[in-house]
Every structure is written in structure tokens, then in C-alpha cells.
Amino acid sequence: MHPKASGAGKEGKGPAPDAPDTAEVLLVDLLSNTADLVSFYDRDFRLTRYATRLKSVYGGVVASGAAIWEIYPTFLLARYRDEFLRVFQGGSPTSIDLPPSPGEAPRSVFVFSTANGVGIIESRGPGGRSAAEEQEHVILLHQATHDVLTGLQNRRRFGERLQQVLAAIGGPKPKAALLQIDLDDFKAVNDTLGHGAGDTLLQLAAGRIRDALQEGESAYRYAGDEFAVIQVGKEQPAAAERLAGSLVEAFKQPFVINDITVFVGSSIGIAFAPEHGTDGEQLMKAADIALYAAKTDGRGCARIFNRAMLLLLEHRENLRRSLRTALERGELYLNYQPLIRPPSSVIGFEALLRWRHPEIGIIPPSVFIPIAEADGLMDEIGRWVLEEACRQALTWPSSLTIAVNLSPAQFLSGSLTDTVAQIIDEVGIRADRLELEITETVLLEKTVDNIDTLNTLNVLGIRISLDDFGTYYSSLSYLKNFPFDTLKIDQYFITDLDTDSKGQTIVRSIINLAHGLGMSVTAEGVETWAQARWLIKENCDCLQGNFLGRPLEIEEIGDFINRPALTVGRAMEQTKGAG
């Protein structure tokens, strides 16, 4: 069921590192045992990884973070510096003969660029490796530490670097930051444009992340459309907030793939060490929880981890477990909100799903419906709501209709028409008393199949309502391709209807459009006499809202049907008086 305004992840990815892959084992073995002097440097020319033998040759100057000039001062000389910088800036690999020192064998270095800096393999003495052999070593080293698609450092390198950073910090003040970055709506691009376009998008996204980096920041492709940045040597939280803001803004610009413009934003979770974790698993969990908060807060934003997020996540997990048994325990129930046709006729009710938790109390549909959809529970819950609403409607006068909302997850299940037909037959309710409400989000995917489903339901005699019209895409092609029986105007346009001239123009246009297409119009969220009066004067067919009738328990419906509709009547009287 779709959560109604009148009443109504992303999960953690699991930070545990996977088993060392073959390439990582080969790299570790190579750096530990190779006779070559292998070293890697970041874009700040700082040493990041090196062969064990390099330290035995150059001594204490070799340490993580050491400048390349400290190990190879020759690169400060113009003739060597220019060639080195050419490779560093993305040029092809090259061999450089270094000037020999007195009494030493000839030296040469094979220099190659990497995604985040440069690598060097030094050879000493005559008969060094051929260029082809050196290139083979370069490929092995690069593949072991970098993602093939994007060129960013890979997950294994991320885990190693994170542990290095955490081992080097201490004290209560944050000295390092971890940013977990997830692309918003990447799946939609991948599904609609194909995996080739998805790969291109990941490459472009990696480029935007790389372009935003400054000194002391390194980027990694963690998995799929998930990236990470490790920040060290910065004033926190200002530096992390600055970088996150830059990334969010960078991803607001469109991507162009095969001449098609696509928009993919970024959501970011931030955690600090040692404040939020002293080991990799703790820090990754904190950043992931913050990322989840960014996703649930609307995406396209960044959030810093705090303990309240953890409590909310734990609370959500408890709700998830409880929801799986809520139906069989009888905790789910329905309220019914009246649908009023001016001047004062009750023409039916809309079923609103509710959950009364035995410990927490009433839980809003806006909280538990997304959980049910994510966990695949909507088919079972939706069938119960439809059957329960139809059975209870049989106890009302036969002229009254029952409206039931369908969630996108329920609509796309593939078995909706069979389920509806079976329930109508088992319950014995007339098909024309049932109105199914859908939102435009249902029609965004598999359009042909969805229209076929709507047509089948229409053939059964069931009325179809397009709910929350005006708040999503409002494509007129929907109205052309399928003749909906009713358009429901979202309460967003009704709230200040009596004072907002733009809102009045929009609502008036929707009413005229619907009537021109042979559809009726229902206005949701009518809360005041002024709103009701304006809508009635504009010939709105049906009104719904607390001013006309609040959601009712099933036991209250009989009294409501039988009593005079005083509220509506008074509204009508004042409307006539004003005219």
C-alpha cells in the first residue's frame, strides 16, 4: 500500500575485508622479495609503497611519506626533472639513466605513471631487464593495486592504506577522515542505457572525484558505484566538509554519455578517526551509517556520523524484524477516510493502512511502508489490505466505493491482476465499487507492461485513480495512453489554495484538463472551509480531508454515514451565501 500524507538503501555494506586476492599476494611477495628497487609515489611526490630492498640500500630516508627528491635527488636536476614530470603528467613510461656515483655500478630507473602518482623500478649494474620485462612488472604492480575500469586505487589498497593511517594517529582530536561516496540513481542509468554506459559513467565519476582532491587526499573505488576518500593531515571537520561539498556540487553537473545527458548525484558519509573508530572496521561502519543517513535525507548531500544515527539504524532494524510478524499478530489495521461529493454526499472511503506496535504504539506508514517495500513484504501486506477493505466495504450501503492504494513494488510484482480478480471473486464485491489508486512513479518503468496491467483492471470493471497528480513528472502521455477514471490533486497544491494565485491557476487547470478528458477530480488534504469553498466553486467533483471527515475506525463508519454531514453542509451554505 502506498503511504498517504493524510496519515502516513541502503543497508550497511559490511566492512569486513574479503580474502586477499591473487594479485595482492603477488604484489606483497614481489615487494618483499624482489631484487629490484621498486617504489610508488602519490601526486604529492610522497612515498606510499616500496620494496623491502629499497630501504636496505637507501637507509632511513626510506619511509612512508618521504619525498621522492630525498631518495632520488637527481630528479631535481633540470634534464632529469623534465623527463620525470612528463611521465608523471601521464606520458608514456620511459627508462632514465642516472648519473653514476664514484665507485658504484651504473644505475637506471624505469618510470611509469599511475592513477594517483608515479612508480619507479631501479636497476643497477649491466644487463638490466629489457623494456618488455620492465613493462610486465609495471602491469603486475598496477593491476594489484588499482581498479582496472577507473584507474583509482582498489579495495585492497584502500584497506591497507586505511590501516596505515589509523596506526599513525592517536589522541582524541580527529586527525583523519574517511568519506564513503555512493552514486545516486546509478542503477537507473545502468539498466536503461546498458552496462557500457554504466562503465563510462563510473569512469567519468572517478574523474570528478580525482579532480576534487587536494594534498593529503587519496581516492579509491571500493565496489560497484561506491568510492572512498581518505584524508590525512587536515583540520577537521572543516576539510572533510569542504571536500564533501565540492563533490556534491561536482555531481550536480550532468554527464553526457553517447550524446545522452544523464544526472547522477552523490551521497556522502563522513567519519573521523580516532573519534568514530580506531580500526578500519569501526571507521568504515561509522562512515557507512552516515552514508545511509545521507541517502534517507534525500540524497545528493553529505552527513557526518553521530551516535544518534546508530541508534536510529538499530531502531529501524528492530522495526524490520517486528514488521515481518506484524500481519500474523494482527497489529496491522485499516482506517477509512470519507470521500465527499458536494454538496454533502458520502460516496465512499479510502483505506489507510496503520500499524499499532505493541511496545512503540502507532507507527506512521511513512516509516514502515518503505521497510516493507525494501524487504519484499508488500505483496503479502497489499493482498491483505485489499481483501480486508473489500470485506469491510460489504457491510456498507452498496452505493459506497472503497479506494485502495497500490505501492510501486506491489504493482510491478507481475501478479496484480490475478490477485485483484481472485479477491473480488472470493469476497463477492462488485468490481465497480473498487477504485485502485496508483502514483506516477508506478509508470516510470516498463511502461508498456504497466499500461497493459491498467487496461486489464479496467476491463474487469475496476476504477483507476492517478494519485498525487502534479507532484512527480505529470506526463500528459499517461493521460493519453490510459483513460484514468479519476485524477487526485495532491494536498501540496491545496494547502494555501485560498491565497496563492499560482496554486489556484494550477488546480483550475487540472480540473479543466480532467473534465475535458472525461475524468473526475478529487482534491486531497482539504483542511479549511476556505479551501472547500474555492474547490466547490471550481466544480471539483470530490473532496477529501480532515475538514470534511478524519480517518475513521471501522466501528465509526456506520454513525458517520447515517448522521447529517454538517461540516460539508455548512461549507456549502456559506459558499452559496458568498456567491
XYZ file of C-alpha atoms in Angstrom:
579
model
C 0.000 0.000 0.000
C 1.157 3.484 -0.752
C 1.628 5.717 2.357
C -0.838 8.595 2.408
C 0.053 12.081 3.568
C -3.223 12.248 5.432
C -1.998 9.511 7.701
C 1.099 8.361 6.599
C 19.483 1.682 0.973
C 20.549 1.438 1.774
C 21.818 -1.152 4.115
C 25.313 -1.349 5.553
C 27.681 -2.988 3.128
C 29.601 -4.915 5.743
C 33.097 -3.617 6.246
C 34.796 -6.949 6.779
C 37.625 -7.263 4.254
C 37.490 -10.119 1.835
C 40.241 -12.685 1.494
C 43.464 -11.443 -0.110
C 43.230 -11.792 -3.866
C 45.895 -13.320 -6.034
C 47.181 -10.008 -7.336
C 47.631 -8.631 -3.807
C 49.519 -11.729 -2.711
C 51.767 -11.433 -5.749
C 52.401 -7.762 -5.049
C 53.274 -8.307 -1.395
C 55.533 -11.182 -2.338
C 57.182 -9.139 -5.072
C 57.847 -6.122 -2.852
C 59.217 -8.351 -0.112
C 61.482 -10.491 -2.265
C 62.321 -8.682 -5.485
C 65.926 -7.745 -6.092
C 64.690 -4.620 -7.853
C 64.333 -1.306 -6.075
C 60.582 -0.710 -6.563
C 58.782 2.326 -5.165
C 55.454 4.158 -5.610
C 54.703 7.852 -5.033
C 51.450 9.799 -4.803
C 50.559 13.029 -6.582
C 52.357 14.970 -3.883
C 55.547 13.054 -4.740
C 55.381 11.225 -1.393
C 56.426 7.594 -0.975
C 53.464 5.230 -0.483
C 54.809 1.692 -1.067
C 58.255 0.249 -1.647
C 60.256 -2.951 -1.938
C 61.988 -4.181 1.190
C 65.387 -3.957 -0.517
C 64.926 -0.216 -1.203
C 65.313 0.532 2.497
C 68.400 -1.639 2.802
C 70.013 0.375 0.000
C 68.941 3.904 0.900
C 68.615 3.527 4.665
C 66.469 5.646 6.981
C 65.474 8.102 4.273
C 63.028 5.446 3.021
C 59.780 5.796 4.969
C 56.119 6.260 4.057
C 55.609 9.919 3.224
C 59.215 10.602 2.238
C 59.619 12.939 -0.743
C 60.862 11.422 -3.970
C 63.660 14.023 -4.011
C 65.037 12.570 -0.780
C 65.537 9.179 -2.444
C 66.318 10.380 -5.948
C 67.807 13.880 -5.679
C 68.884 13.539 -9.312
C 65.297 14.380 -10.320
C 65.891 17.929 -9.077
C 68.281 18.494 -11.954
C 66.563 20.064 -14.947
C 67.387 17.422 -17.587
C 66.131 14.584 -15.383
C 63.269 16.554 -13.804
C 61.654 17.393 -17.146
C 61.619 13.777 -18.299
C 60.294 12.604 -14.936
C 57.495 15.197 -14.906
C 56.495 14.241 -18.460
C 55.784 10.699 -17.274
C 54.233 11.937 -14.027
C 51.723 14.014 -16.029
C 50.524 10.917 -17.915
C 53.228 10.430 -20.505
C 54.401 7.028 -21.676
C 56.797 5.031 -19.444
C 60.478 5.606 -20.009
C 63.906 4.448 -18.835
C 66.253 7.097 -17.453
C 69.976 6.517 -16.906
C 71.055 8.148 -13.654
C 74.499 9.679 -13.293
C 76.811 7.116 -11.621
C 78.431 7.869 -8.296
C 82.154 7.210 -7.874
C 82.770 3.522 -7.304
C 79.155 2.489 -7.993
C 77.713 0.440 -10.829
C 75.611 2.176 -13.489
C 72.043 2.916 -12.410
C 68.823 3.301 -14.421
C 65.206 3.781 -13.449
C 62.058 2.736 -15.287
C 59.447 5.437 -14.569
C 55.709 4.882 -15.196
C 52.615 6.886 -14.297
C 49.829 5.505 -12.099
C 46.314 6.742 -11.386
C 47.493 8.580 -8.300
C 51.123 9.364 -8.996
C 54.151 7.561 -10.315
C 56.085 4.304 -9.912
C 59.806 3.650 -10.217
C 61.757 0.443 -10.757
C 65.500 0.964 -10.301
C 68.075 -1.409 -11.782
C 71.808 -1.471 -11.004
C 74.692 -2.877 -12.965
C 74.911 -4.063 -16.565
C 72.440 -6.416 -18.178
C 69.284 -4.987 -16.644
C 65.835 -6.059 -17.702
C 64.578 -5.308 -21.167
C 61.871 -2.719 -21.654
C 59.366 -5.533 -22.251
C 60.287 -7.181 -18.926
C 60.036 -3.897 -17.101
C 56.618 -3.256 -18.658
C 55.426 -6.682 -17.500
C 56.398 -5.812 -13.943
C 54.655 -2.459 -14.219
C 51.439 -4.113 -15.346
C 51.543 -6.619 -12.498
C 52.151 -3.955 -9.871
C 49.479 -1.658 -11.247
C 46.823 -4.350 -11.528
C 47.460 -5.454 -7.988
C 46.790 -2.010 -6.547
C 44.384 -0.320 -8.971
C 40.878 -0.739 -10.323
C 41.057 -1.685 -13.982
C 37.976 0.322 -15.043
C 38.512 3.672 -13.314
C 42.245 3.712 -12.632
C 41.638 4.578 -8.989
C 43.315 2.557 -6.287
C 41.334 -0.576 -5.496
C 39.655 -2.012 -2.419
C 42.711 -3.932 -1.272
C 44.856 -0.830 -1.454
C 42.135 1.086 0.382
C 42.150 -1.361 3.276
C 45.926 -1.300 3.521
C 46.134 2.499 3.409
C 43.370 2.884 5.982
C 45.222 0.637 8.404
C 48.428 2.612 7.834
C 46.670 5.884 8.570
C 44.965 4.581 11.699
C 48.206 3.119 13.042
C 49.889 6.501 12.721
C 47.374 8.622 14.628
C 46.463 8.966 18.275
C 44.751 11.250 20.746
C 41.125 12.386 20.951
C 41.296 15.081 18.250
C 40.315 13.814 14.776
C 43.384 13.561 12.589
C 41.999 11.572 9.669
C 38.713 11.439 7.789
C 37.037 8.736 5.746
C 34.453 9.711 3.135
C 32.224 6.977 1.698
C 30.731 8.093 -1.640
C 27.766 6.444 -3.348
C 26.318 7.450 -6.711
C 22.613 8.317 -6.656
C 20.434 6.718 -9.367
C 23.348 4.871 -10.957
C 21.268 1.694 -11.298
C 18.667 3.509 -13.399
C 21.351 4.617 -15.875
C 22.899 1.148 -15.959
C 19.521 -0.512 -16.516
C 18.183 1.885 -19.147
C 21.335 2.722 -21.149
C 23.243 -0.539 -20.688
C 26.339 -1.688 -18.857
C 28.632 0.008 -21.356
C 27.133 3.366 -20.480
C 27.334 2.417 -16.809
C 31.050 1.731 -17.144
C 31.569 5.053 -18.890
C 29.664 6.792 -16.126
C 31.880 5.190 -13.474
C 34.974 6.381 -15.319
C 33.623 9.929 -15.552
C 32.588 9.848 -11.896
C 36.076 8.707 -10.882
C 37.490 11.631 -12.841
C 35.325 14.123 -10.967
C 36.372 12.637 -7.653
C 40.046 12.744 -8.651
C 39.723 16.387 -9.777
C 38.338 17.415 -6.383
C 41.278 16.014 -4.419
C 43.945 18.134 -2.765
C 47.167 17.347 -0.945
C 46.731 14.609 1.643
C 43.655 13.102 -0.032
C 43.538 9.786 -1.895
C 40.604 8.188 -3.725
C 39.608 4.545 -4.120
C 36.948 2.576 -5.948
C 35.542 0.453 -3.174
C 32.938 -1.633 -5.043
C 30.390 -1.135 -7.811
C 29.334 2.511 -7.728
C 30.879 3.035 -4.297
C 34.003 5.117 -3.803
C 36.038 6.249 -0.812
C 38.449 9.047 0.020
C 40.973 9.006 2.867
C 42.016 12.407 4.195
C 45.085 12.952 6.388
C 46.946 15.979 7.731
C 43.905 18.264 7.638
C 41.979 20.412 10.083
C 38.798 18.511 10.774
C 35.878 18.595 10.362
C 36.339 21.633 8.087
C 38.467 19.810 5.492
C 36.081 16.871 5.139
C 33.087 19.203 4.877
C 34.898 21.226 2.223
C 35.729 18.153 0.144
C 32.236 16.668 0.534
C 30.673 19.950 -0.534
C 32.924 20.089 -3.593
C 31.974 16.534 -4.569
C 28.239 17.107 -4.120
C 28.453 20.239 -6.278
C 30.593 18.495 -8.912
C 27.983 15.753 -9.293
C 25.176 18.237 -9.790
C 26.560 18.864 -13.260
C 25.169 16.488 -15.914
C 27.133 13.683 -17.518
C 26.972 13.222 -21.285
C 27.202 9.605 -22.441
C 26.711 8.727 -26.107
C 25.154 12.170 -26.650
C 22.642 11.462 -23.867
C 22.543 13.765 -20.856
C 22.163 11.977 -17.525
C 22.079 13.273 -13.978
C 23.674 11.218 -11.231
C 24.272 12.801 -7.848
C 26.465 11.734 -4.961
C 25.619 10.924 -1.352
C 28.474 11.005 1.140
C 29.010 9.619 4.633
C 31.851 11.020 6.744
C 33.603 9.538 9.772
C 36.669 10.707 11.695
C 39.473 8.791 13.356
C 40.023 8.174 16.172
C 36.741 9.814 17.271
C 34.472 7.377 15.413
C 36.775 4.371 15.210
C 40.288 3.238 15.938
C 40.342 0.374 13.454
C 39.256 0.044 9.856
C 36.089 -1.901 10.530
C 34.790 0.603 13.088
C 35.542 3.615 10.925
C 34.014 2.073 7.813
C 30.860 1.150 9.700
C 30.531 4.712 11.012
C 31.020 6.213 7.540
C 28.541 3.732 6.077
C 25.888 4.624 8.651
C 26.431 8.302 7.839
C 26.069 7.468 4.131
C 22.783 5.717 4.870
C 21.615 8.878 6.669
C 22.547 10.971 3.626
C 20.518 8.630 1.419
C 17.452 8.749 3.651
C 17.699 12.537 3.989
C 17.057 12.953 0.297
C 20.347 12.048 -1.406
C 22.728 14.495 -3.036
C 24.113 15.536 0.342
C 26.759 14.672 2.941
C 26.291 13.649 6.561
C 28.810 13.280 9.390
C 28.396 10.259 11.630
C 26.964 10.718 15.093
C 25.765 8.266 17.718
C 22.109 9.157 17.121
C 22.419 7.715 13.612
C 23.473 4.396 15.079
C 20.509 4.393 17.448
C 18.129 5.197 14.581
C 19.598 2.405 12.487
C 19.235 -0.065 15.339
C 15.665 1.141 15.853
C 14.958 0.605 12.151
C 16.361 -2.917 12.292
C 14.104 -3.694 15.263
C 11.131 -2.382 13.284
C 12.129 -4.514 10.329
C 12.123 -7.644 12.439
C 8.793 -6.714 14.041
C 7.142 -5.904 10.726
C 7.743 -9.420 9.434
C 5.347 -10.768 12.067
C 3.013 -7.755 12.408
C 0.433 -9.127 9.990
C 0.072 -12.540 11.593
C -0.082 -10.934 15.042
C -2.974 -8.715 13.993
C -1.057 -5.472 14.522
C -1.939 -4.047 11.095
C -5.362 -2.494 10.665
C -7.233 -0.056 8.426
C -8.704 3.398 8.894
C -11.117 4.854 6.380
C -11.255 8.493 5.280
C -14.512 9.744 3.742
C -14.748 10.889 0.140
C -17.321 13.696 -0.160
C -19.185 14.815 -3.260
C -20.578 18.350 -2.879
C -22.903 19.406 -1.511
C -22.774 16.736 1.201
C -22.835 13.214 -0.207
C -20.562 10.497 1.152
C -19.652 8.492 -1.954
C -17.070 6.198 -0.418
C -13.956 5.816 1.710
C -10.239 5.466 1.169
C -8.499 2.664 3.080
C -5.431 3.826 5.026
C -3.021 1.237 6.399
C -1.946 1.556 10.048
C 0.434 -0.345 12.365
C -0.098 -0.490 16.109
C 3.170 -1.791 17.564
C 2.651 -3.484 20.962
C 5.544 -1.544 22.558
C 6.039 1.611 20.496
C 2.423 2.379 19.654
C 1.193 3.775 16.334
C 3.934 3.793 13.680
C 3.348 6.128 10.682
C 3.059 4.491 7.255
C 5.812 6.829 6.009
C 8.153 4.891 8.329
C 7.134 1.278 7.808
C 5.957 1.229 4.167
C 9.479 1.788 2.749
C 10.748 -1.013 5.001
C 8.044 -3.349 3.722
C 8.822 -2.465 0.115
C 12.578 -2.932 0.574
C 12.072 -6.313 2.265
C 9.631 -7.643 -0.333
C 6.669 -7.742 2.067
C 4.286 -5.580 0.046
C 2.723 -8.399 -1.955
C 1.549 -10.152 1.203
C 0.581 -6.969 3.044
C -1.028 -5.474 -0.056
C -3.172 -8.541 -0.636
C -4.353 -8.431 2.977
C -5.243 -4.722 2.731
C -7.175 -5.226 -0.495
C -9.105 -8.220 0.818
C -9.792 -6.648 4.235
C -11.001 -3.370 2.683
C -13.313 -5.177 0.265
C -14.785 -7.397 3.018
C -15.475 -4.439 5.277
C -16.977 -2.450 2.375
C -19.590 -5.202 2.002
C -21.076 -4.050 5.318
C -21.727 -0.546 3.932
C -24.515 0.607 1.622
C -23.903 -0.825 -1.836
C -23.589 2.657 -3.379
C -20.362 3.426 -1.488
C -16.969 2.782 -3.068
C -13.715 1.670 -1.479
C -10.390 3.146 -2.654
C -7.164 1.194 -2.068
C -3.624 2.442 -2.757
C -1.085 0.326 -4.617
C 2.640 0.707 -3.986
C 5.063 0.572 -6.945
C 6.539 -2.648 -5.522
C 3.107 -4.269 -5.451
C 2.156 -3.010 -8.904
C 5.353 -4.311 -10.507
C 5.085 -7.777 -8.977
C 3.550 -9.222 -12.147
C 0.638 -10.926 -10.395
C -1.516 -7.909 -9.541
C -4.374 -8.528 -11.960
C -4.733 -12.166 -10.898
C -4.697 -11.164 -7.226
C -7.359 -8.479 -7.692
C -9.606 -10.723 -9.766
C -9.333 -13.534 -7.220
C -10.158 -11.273 -4.265
C -13.185 -9.740 -5.991
C -14.477 -13.219 -6.768
C -13.844 -14.618 -3.263
C -15.246 -11.612 -1.380
C -18.195 -11.101 -3.702
C -17.941 -7.334 -4.067
C -18.937 -5.618 -7.309
C -15.895 -4.571 -9.316
C -17.242 -1.061 -9.887
C -17.182 -0.410 -6.132
C -13.403 -0.804 -6.054
C -11.039 2.022 -7.006
C -7.301 1.352 -7.145
C -5.008 4.343 -6.668
C -1.552 4.466 -8.212
C 1.105 7.192 -8.376
C 3.073 8.260 -11.422
C 6.178 6.510 -10.082
C 4.479 3.224 -10.985
C 4.516 4.245 -14.649
C 8.182 5.242 -14.857
C 9.394 1.704 -15.576
C 8.160 -0.915 -18.037
C 5.579 1.493 -19.435
C 4.024 -0.923 -21.936
C 3.541 -3.658 -19.329
C 2.100 -1.191 -16.843
C -0.424 0.195 -19.304
C -1.436 -3.378 -20.178
C -1.990 -4.080 -16.463
C -4.150 -0.964 -16.107
C -6.182 -1.894 -19.161
C -6.776 -5.398 -17.801
C -8.001 -3.966 -14.497
C -10.240 -1.586 -16.399
C -11.737 -4.476 -18.370
C -12.591 -6.115 -15.037
C -14.699 -3.028 -14.276
C -12.387 -1.594 -11.610
C -11.923 2.164 -11.416
C -8.349 3.502 -11.625
C -7.217 6.712 -9.965
C -3.955 8.596 -10.635
C -2.918 9.698 -7.159
C -0.842 12.746 -6.120
C -1.149 14.270 -9.585
C 1.232 17.180 -10.106
C 3.948 16.180 -7.644
C 6.025 13.818 -9.794
C 6.501 14.021 -13.571
C 2.892 14.738 -14.530
C 3.430 13.453 -18.044
C 0.368 14.051 -20.159
C 1.271 10.951 -22.151
C -0.041 8.899 -19.204
C -3.430 10.525 -19.593
C -3.387 9.955 -23.352
C -2.297 6.306 -23.184
C -4.732 5.306 -20.479
C -8.125 6.863 -19.621
C -7.945 7.110 -15.830
C -11.280 7.444 -14.095
C -10.022 9.953 -11.519
C -7.204 12.431 -11.023
C -6.360 13.165 -7.400
C -4.780 16.580 -6.775
C -2.068 16.342 -4.131
C -2.553 18.315 -0.913
C 0.628 20.295 -1.728
C -1.472 22.389 -4.107
C -4.399 22.633 -1.702
C -2.591 23.903 1.416
C -2.627 27.622 0.535
C -5.200 27.416 -2.228
C -7.339 30.249 -0.883
C -4.450 32.776 -1.001
C -1.969 31.579 -3.632
C -2.923 32.711 -7.138
C -0.387 30.397 -8.800
C -1.762 27.421 -6.924
C -5.264 28.406 -7.962
C -4.218 28.559 -11.611
C -2.630 25.105 -11.425
C -5.591 23.484 -9.676
C -8.086 25.142 -12.004
C -6.090 23.865 -14.995
C -6.017 20.314 -13.638
C -9.774 20.344 -13.060
C -10.444 21.637 -16.588
C -7.968 19.152 -18.097
C -9.525 16.196 -16.308
C -13.072 17.201 -17.214
C -12.026 17.692 -20.828
C -10.710 14.104 -20.851
C -13.848 12.730 -19.222
C -12.253 12.160 -15.810
C -13.431 13.175 -12.367
C -11.250 15.134 -9.935
C -10.653 14.593 -6.223
C -8.828 17.159 -4.081
C -6.837 15.732 -1.170
C -5.899 17.485 2.058
C -8.881 19.823 2.343
C -8.413 21.268 5.829
C -10.357 24.567 5.839
C -13.718 25.983 4.861
C -11.980 28.472 2.505
C -10.305 25.639 0.588
C -13.553 23.704 0.332
C -15.475 26.754 -0.852
C -12.936 27.564 -3.597
C -12.874 23.957 -4.855
C -16.649 23.699 -4.905
C -16.930 26.924 -6.895
C -14.461 25.492 -9.430
C -16.580 22.333 -9.841
C -14.177 19.902 -8.179
C -16.035 16.573 -8.166
C -14.906 15.169 -4.823
C -13.240 16.488 -1.647
C -11.167 14.634 0.928
C -9.550 15.915 4.112
C -9.893 16.305 7.850
C -12.203 19.325 7.472
C -14.744 17.027 5.848
C -14.019 13.841 7.762
C -10.973 12.482 9.589
C -9.803 8.869 9.116
C -12.258 6.602 10.936
C -12.056 3.272 12.718
C -14.273 0.652 11.104
C -16.681 0.861 14.063
C -17.260 4.600 13.454
C -18.269 4.389 9.805
C -21.929 3.497 10.401
C -22.541 6.590 12.541
C -20.715 8.814 10.055
C -22.803 7.563 7.131
C -26.091 7.983 8.970
C -25.528 11.398 10.524
C -26.064 14.671 8.631
C -22.876 15.936 7.003
C -22.985 19.159 8.990
C -19.465 20.290 8.166
C -19.986 19.958 4.424
C -23.449 21.408 4.630
C -22.226 24.495 6.423
C -19.447 24.904 3.886
C -21.985 24.743 1.094
C -24.309 27.221 2.792
C -21.502 29.722 3.227
C -20.410 29.112 -0.362
C -23.896 29.972 -1.599
C -24.015 32.979 0.692
C -20.735 34.250 -0.654
C -21.984 33.835 -4.207
